[in-house]
PDB file of C-alpha atoms in Angstrom:
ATOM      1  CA  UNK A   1       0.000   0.000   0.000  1.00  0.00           C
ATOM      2  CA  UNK A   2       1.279   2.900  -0.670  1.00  0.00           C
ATOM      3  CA  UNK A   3       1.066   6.157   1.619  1.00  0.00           C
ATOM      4  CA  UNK A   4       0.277  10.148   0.974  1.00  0.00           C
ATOM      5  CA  UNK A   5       3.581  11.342   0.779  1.00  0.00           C
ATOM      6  CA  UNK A   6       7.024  10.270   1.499  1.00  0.00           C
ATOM      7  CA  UNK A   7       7.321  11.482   5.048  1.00  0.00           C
ATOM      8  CA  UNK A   8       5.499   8.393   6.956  1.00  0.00           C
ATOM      9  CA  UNK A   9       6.876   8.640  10.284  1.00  0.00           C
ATOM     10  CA  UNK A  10       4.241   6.377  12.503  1.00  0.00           C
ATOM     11  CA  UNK A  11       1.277   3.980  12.021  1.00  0.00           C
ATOM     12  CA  UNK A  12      -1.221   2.585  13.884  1.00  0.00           C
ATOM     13  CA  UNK A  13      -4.298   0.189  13.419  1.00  0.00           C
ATOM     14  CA  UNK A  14      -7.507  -0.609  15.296  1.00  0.00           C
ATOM     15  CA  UNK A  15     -10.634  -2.845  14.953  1.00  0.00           C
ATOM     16  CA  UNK A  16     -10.242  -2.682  11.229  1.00  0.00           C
ATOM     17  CA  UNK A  17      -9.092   0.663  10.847  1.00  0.00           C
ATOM     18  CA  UNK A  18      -5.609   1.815   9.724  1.00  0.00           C
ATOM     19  CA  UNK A  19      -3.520   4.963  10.291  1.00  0.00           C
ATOM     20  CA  UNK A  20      -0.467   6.691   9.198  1.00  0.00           C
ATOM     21  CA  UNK A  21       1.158   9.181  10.885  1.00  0.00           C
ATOM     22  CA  UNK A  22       3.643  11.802   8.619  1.00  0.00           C
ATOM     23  CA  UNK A  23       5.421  14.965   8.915  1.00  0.00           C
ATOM     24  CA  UNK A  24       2.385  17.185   7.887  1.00  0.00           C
ATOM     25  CA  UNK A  25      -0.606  15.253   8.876  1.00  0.00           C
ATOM     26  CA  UNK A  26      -2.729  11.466  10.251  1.00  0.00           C
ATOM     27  CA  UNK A  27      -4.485   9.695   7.198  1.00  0.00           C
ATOM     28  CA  UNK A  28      -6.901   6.881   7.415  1.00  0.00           C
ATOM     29  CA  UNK A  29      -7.013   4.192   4.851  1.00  0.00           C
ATOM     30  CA  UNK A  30     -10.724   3.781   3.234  1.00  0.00           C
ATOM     31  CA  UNK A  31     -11.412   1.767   0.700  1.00  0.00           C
ATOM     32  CA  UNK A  32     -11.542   5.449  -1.479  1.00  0.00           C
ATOM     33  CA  UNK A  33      -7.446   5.654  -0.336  1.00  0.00           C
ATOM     34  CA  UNK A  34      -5.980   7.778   2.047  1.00  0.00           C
ATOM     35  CA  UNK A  35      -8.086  10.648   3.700  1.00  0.00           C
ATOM     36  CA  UNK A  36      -6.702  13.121   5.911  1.00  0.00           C
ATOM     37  CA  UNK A  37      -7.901  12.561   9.488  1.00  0.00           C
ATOM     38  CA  UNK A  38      -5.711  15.815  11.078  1.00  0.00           C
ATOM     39  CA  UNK A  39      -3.373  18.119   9.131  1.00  0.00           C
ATOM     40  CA  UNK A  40      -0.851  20.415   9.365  1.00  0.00           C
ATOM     41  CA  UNK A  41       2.117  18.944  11.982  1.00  0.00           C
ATOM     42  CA  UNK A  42       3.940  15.996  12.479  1.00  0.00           C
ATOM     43  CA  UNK A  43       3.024  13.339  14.085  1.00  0.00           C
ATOM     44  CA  UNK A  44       5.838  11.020  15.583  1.00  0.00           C
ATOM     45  CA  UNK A  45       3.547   8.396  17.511  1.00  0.00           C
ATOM     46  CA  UNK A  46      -0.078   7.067  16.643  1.00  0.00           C
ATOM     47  CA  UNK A  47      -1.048   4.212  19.473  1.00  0.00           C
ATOM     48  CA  UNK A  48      -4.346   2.452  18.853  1.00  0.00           C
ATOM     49  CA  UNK A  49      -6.062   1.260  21.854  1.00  0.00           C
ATOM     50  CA  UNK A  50      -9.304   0.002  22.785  1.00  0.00           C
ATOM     51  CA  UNK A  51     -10.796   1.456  19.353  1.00  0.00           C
ATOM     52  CA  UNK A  52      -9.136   4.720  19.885  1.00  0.00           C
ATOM     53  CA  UNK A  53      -6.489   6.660  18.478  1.00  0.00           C
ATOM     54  CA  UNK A  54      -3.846   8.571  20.901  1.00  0.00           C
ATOM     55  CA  UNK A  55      -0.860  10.689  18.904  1.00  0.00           C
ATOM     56  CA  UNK A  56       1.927  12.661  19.640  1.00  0.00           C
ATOM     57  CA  UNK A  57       2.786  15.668  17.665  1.00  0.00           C
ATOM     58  CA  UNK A  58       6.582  16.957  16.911  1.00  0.00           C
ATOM     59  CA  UNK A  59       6.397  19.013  19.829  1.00  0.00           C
ATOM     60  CA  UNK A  60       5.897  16.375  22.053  1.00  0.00           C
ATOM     61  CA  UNK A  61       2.365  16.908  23.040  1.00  0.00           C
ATOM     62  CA  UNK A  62      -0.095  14.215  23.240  1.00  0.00           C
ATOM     63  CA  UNK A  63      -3.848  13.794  21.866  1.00  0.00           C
ATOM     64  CA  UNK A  64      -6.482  11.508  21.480  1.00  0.00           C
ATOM     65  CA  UNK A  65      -8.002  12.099  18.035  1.00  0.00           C
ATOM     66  CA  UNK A  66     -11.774  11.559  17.645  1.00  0.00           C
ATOM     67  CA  UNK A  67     -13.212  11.723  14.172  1.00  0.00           C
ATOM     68  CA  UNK A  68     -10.019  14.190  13.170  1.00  0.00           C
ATOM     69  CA  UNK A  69     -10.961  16.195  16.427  1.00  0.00           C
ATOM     70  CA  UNK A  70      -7.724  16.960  18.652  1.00  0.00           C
ATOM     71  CA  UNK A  71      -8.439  16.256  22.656  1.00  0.00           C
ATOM     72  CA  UNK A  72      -5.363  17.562  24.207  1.00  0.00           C
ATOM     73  CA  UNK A  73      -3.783  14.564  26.692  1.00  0.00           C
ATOM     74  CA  UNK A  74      -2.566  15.727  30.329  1.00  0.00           C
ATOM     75  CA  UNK A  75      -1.852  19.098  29.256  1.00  0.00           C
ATOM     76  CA  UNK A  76      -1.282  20.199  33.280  1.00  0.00           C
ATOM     77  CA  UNK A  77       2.366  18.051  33.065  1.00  0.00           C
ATOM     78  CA  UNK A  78       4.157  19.801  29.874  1.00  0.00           C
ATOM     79  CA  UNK A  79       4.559  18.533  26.546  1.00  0.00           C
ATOM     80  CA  UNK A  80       4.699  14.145  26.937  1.00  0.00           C
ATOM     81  CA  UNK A  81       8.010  12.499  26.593  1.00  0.00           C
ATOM     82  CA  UNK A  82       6.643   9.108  25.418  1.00  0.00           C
ATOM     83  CA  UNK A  83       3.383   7.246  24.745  1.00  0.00           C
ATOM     84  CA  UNK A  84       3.141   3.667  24.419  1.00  0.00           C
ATOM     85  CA  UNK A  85       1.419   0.413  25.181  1.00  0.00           C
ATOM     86  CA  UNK A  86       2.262  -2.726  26.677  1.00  0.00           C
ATOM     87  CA  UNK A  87       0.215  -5.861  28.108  1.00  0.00           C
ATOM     88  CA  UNK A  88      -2.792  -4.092  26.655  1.00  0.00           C
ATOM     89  CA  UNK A  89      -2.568  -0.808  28.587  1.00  0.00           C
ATOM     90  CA  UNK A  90      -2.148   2.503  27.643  1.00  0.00           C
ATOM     91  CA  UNK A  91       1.116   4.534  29.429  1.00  0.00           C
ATOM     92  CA  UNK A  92       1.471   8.197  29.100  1.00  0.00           C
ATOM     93  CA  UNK A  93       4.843   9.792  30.583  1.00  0.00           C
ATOM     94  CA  UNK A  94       4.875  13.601  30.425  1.00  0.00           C
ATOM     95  CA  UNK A  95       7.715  15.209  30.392  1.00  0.00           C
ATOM     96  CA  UNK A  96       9.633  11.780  31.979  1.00  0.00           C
ATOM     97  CA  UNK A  97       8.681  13.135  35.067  1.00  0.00           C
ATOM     98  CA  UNK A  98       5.394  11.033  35.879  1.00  0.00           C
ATOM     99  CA  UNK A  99       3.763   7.597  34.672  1.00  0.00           C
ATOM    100  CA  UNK A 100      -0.106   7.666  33.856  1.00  0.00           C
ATOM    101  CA  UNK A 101      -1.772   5.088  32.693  1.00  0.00           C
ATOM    102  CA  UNK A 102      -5.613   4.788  30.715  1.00  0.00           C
ATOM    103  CA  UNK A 103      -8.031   2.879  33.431  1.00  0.00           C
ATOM    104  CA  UNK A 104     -11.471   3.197  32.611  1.00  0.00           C
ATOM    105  CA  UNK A 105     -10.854   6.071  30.550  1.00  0.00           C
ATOM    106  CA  UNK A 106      -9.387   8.117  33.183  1.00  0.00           C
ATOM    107  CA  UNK A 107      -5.457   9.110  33.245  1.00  0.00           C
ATOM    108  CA  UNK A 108      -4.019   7.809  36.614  1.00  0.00           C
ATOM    109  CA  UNK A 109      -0.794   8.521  38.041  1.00  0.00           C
ATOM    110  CA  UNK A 110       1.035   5.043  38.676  1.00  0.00           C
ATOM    111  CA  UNK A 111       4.294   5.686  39.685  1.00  0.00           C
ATOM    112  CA  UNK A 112       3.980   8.348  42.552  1.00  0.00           C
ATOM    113  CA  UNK A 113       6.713  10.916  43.352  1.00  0.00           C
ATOM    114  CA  UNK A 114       8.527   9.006  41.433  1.00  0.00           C
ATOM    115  CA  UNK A 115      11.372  11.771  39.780  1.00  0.00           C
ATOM    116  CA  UNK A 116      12.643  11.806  36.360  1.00  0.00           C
ATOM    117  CA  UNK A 117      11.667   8.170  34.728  1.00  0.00           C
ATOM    118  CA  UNK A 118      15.303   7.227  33.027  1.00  0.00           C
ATOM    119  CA  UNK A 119      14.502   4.427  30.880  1.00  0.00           C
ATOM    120  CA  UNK A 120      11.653   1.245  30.995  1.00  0.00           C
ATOM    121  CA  UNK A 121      12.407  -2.339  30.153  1.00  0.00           C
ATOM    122  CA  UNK A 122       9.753  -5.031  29.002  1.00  0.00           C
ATOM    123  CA  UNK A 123      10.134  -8.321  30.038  1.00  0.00           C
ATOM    124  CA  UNK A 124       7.101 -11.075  29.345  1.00  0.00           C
ATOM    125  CA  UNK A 125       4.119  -9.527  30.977  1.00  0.00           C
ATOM    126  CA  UNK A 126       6.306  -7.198  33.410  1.00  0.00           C
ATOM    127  CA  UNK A 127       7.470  -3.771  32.745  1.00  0.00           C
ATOM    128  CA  UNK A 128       9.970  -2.159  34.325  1.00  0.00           C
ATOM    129  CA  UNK A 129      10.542   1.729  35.316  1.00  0.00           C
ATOM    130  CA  UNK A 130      13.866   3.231  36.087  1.00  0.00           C
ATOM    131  CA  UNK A 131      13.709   6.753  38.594  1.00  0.00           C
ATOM    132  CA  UNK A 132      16.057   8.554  40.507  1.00  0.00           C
ATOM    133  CA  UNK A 133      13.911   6.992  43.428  1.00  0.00           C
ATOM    134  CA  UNK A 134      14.833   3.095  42.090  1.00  0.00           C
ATOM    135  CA  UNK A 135      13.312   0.659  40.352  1.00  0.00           C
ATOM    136  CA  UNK A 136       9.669  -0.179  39.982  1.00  0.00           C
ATOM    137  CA  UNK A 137       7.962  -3.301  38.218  1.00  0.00           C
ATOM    138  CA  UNK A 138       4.245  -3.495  36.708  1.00  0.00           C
ATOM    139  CA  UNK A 139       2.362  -6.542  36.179  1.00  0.00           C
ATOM    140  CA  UNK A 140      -1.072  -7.146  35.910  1.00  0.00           C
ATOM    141  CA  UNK A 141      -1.648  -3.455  36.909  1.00  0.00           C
ATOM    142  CA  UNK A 142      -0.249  -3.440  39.963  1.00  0.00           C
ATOM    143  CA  UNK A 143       3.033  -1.503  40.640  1.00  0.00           C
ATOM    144  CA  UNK A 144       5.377  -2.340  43.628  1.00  0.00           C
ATOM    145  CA  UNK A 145       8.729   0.082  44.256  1.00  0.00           C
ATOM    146  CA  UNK A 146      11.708  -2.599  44.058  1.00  0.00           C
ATOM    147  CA  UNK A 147      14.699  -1.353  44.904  1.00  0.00           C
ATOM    148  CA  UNK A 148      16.411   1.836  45.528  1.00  0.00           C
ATOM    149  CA  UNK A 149      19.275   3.264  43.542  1.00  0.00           C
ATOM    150  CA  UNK A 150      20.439   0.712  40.757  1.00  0.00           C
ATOM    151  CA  UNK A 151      21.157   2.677  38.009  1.00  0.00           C
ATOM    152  CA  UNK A 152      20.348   2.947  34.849  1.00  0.00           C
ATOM    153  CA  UNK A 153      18.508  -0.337  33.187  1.00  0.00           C
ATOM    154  CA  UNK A 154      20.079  -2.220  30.705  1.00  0.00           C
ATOM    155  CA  UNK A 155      18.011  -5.981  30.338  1.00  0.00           C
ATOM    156  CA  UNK A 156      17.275  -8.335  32.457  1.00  0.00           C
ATOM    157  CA  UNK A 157      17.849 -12.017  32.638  1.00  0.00           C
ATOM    158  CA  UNK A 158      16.840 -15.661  33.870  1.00  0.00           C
ATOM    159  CA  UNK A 159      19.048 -18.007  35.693  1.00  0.00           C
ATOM    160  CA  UNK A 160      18.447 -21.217  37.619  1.00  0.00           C
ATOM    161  CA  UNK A 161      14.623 -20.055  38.419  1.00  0.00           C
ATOM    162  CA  UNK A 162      15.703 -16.712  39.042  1.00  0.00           C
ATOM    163  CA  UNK A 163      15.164 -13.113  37.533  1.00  0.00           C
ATOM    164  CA  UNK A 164      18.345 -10.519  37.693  1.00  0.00           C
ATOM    165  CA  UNK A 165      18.290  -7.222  35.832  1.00  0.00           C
ATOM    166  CA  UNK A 166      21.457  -5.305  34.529  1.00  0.00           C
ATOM    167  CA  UNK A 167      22.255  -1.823  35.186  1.00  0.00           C
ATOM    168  CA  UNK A 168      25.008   0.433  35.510  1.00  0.00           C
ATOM    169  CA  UNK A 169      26.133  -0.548  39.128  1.00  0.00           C
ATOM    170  CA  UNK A 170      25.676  -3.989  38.641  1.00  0.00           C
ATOM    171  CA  UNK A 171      23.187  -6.957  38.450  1.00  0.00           C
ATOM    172  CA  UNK A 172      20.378  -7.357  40.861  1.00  0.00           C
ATOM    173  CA  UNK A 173      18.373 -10.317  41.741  1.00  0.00           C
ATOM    174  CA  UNK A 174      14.781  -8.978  41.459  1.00  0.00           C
TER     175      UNK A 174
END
């Protein structure tokens, strides 16, 4: 298939439906061809969840698009830093500063107080945070504060039954 214009930076699809994100507008695939959903900036991430589109524009600011109308995402934290999914939740982090995640279709706050969010590390079902307050680990939706002060996360690994994660200061058993 081939997209409007040669600037396709992100794409995203949902129950059926299929998006492209470029450097001067969203487009939805009909069966007419592309038709602009949102013009005018670029748009670096499209995330598709639960039959809804979320975006982030080049200036790091984040959206959920209904029917090409902009809803602007957690505008009281700054521009967002990253928007993502993972295990079938939604995960807004504005500004690095703060996790949220989509429950219900309210933004909650999931890592409290936690600092500047370094990096984040998948693993299976688990997800892992790294803040200047340590290390925290999500699974299932529930978050639990692991250990303080490891450094920054590399990848983690499975030995003899148990779990160890790399960082900069050395590996941890988690």
């Amino acid at each position: 298939i081939r997209g409007p214009g040669p600037n396709i930076v992100s794409m995203a699809a949902s129950e059926g439906r299929f998006f492209i994100g470029t450097t001067n507008g969203i487009f939805e695939r009909t069966p007419e061809g592309w038709q602009p959903l949102v013009s005018g900036r670029a748009w670096w991430v499209l995330v598709a969840h639960a039959g809804r589109l979320f975006a982030q524009d080049g200036a790091k600011k984040l959206y959920e698009i209904e029917d090409g109308v902009l809803k602007p995402l957690l505008t009281e934290h700054g521009p967002g830093h990253e928007l993502f999914t993972h295990a079938g939740r939604l995960y807004a982090m504005p500004s690095g500063a703060a996790l949220f995640e989509l429950r219900e279709g309210v933004w909650e706050r999931r890592i409290q107080e936690a600092g500047h969010i370094r990096n984040r590390v998948a693993h299976g079902d688990e997800l892992h945070f790294n803040t200047e307050h340590g290390l925290y680990r999500a699974k299932g939706g529930d978050w639990r504060h692991i250990n303080d002060g490891v450094g920054w996360l590399n990848e983690f690994f499975e030995r003899g039954g148990k779990r160890f994660a790399t960082t900069w200061r050395g590996v941890y058993e988690i």
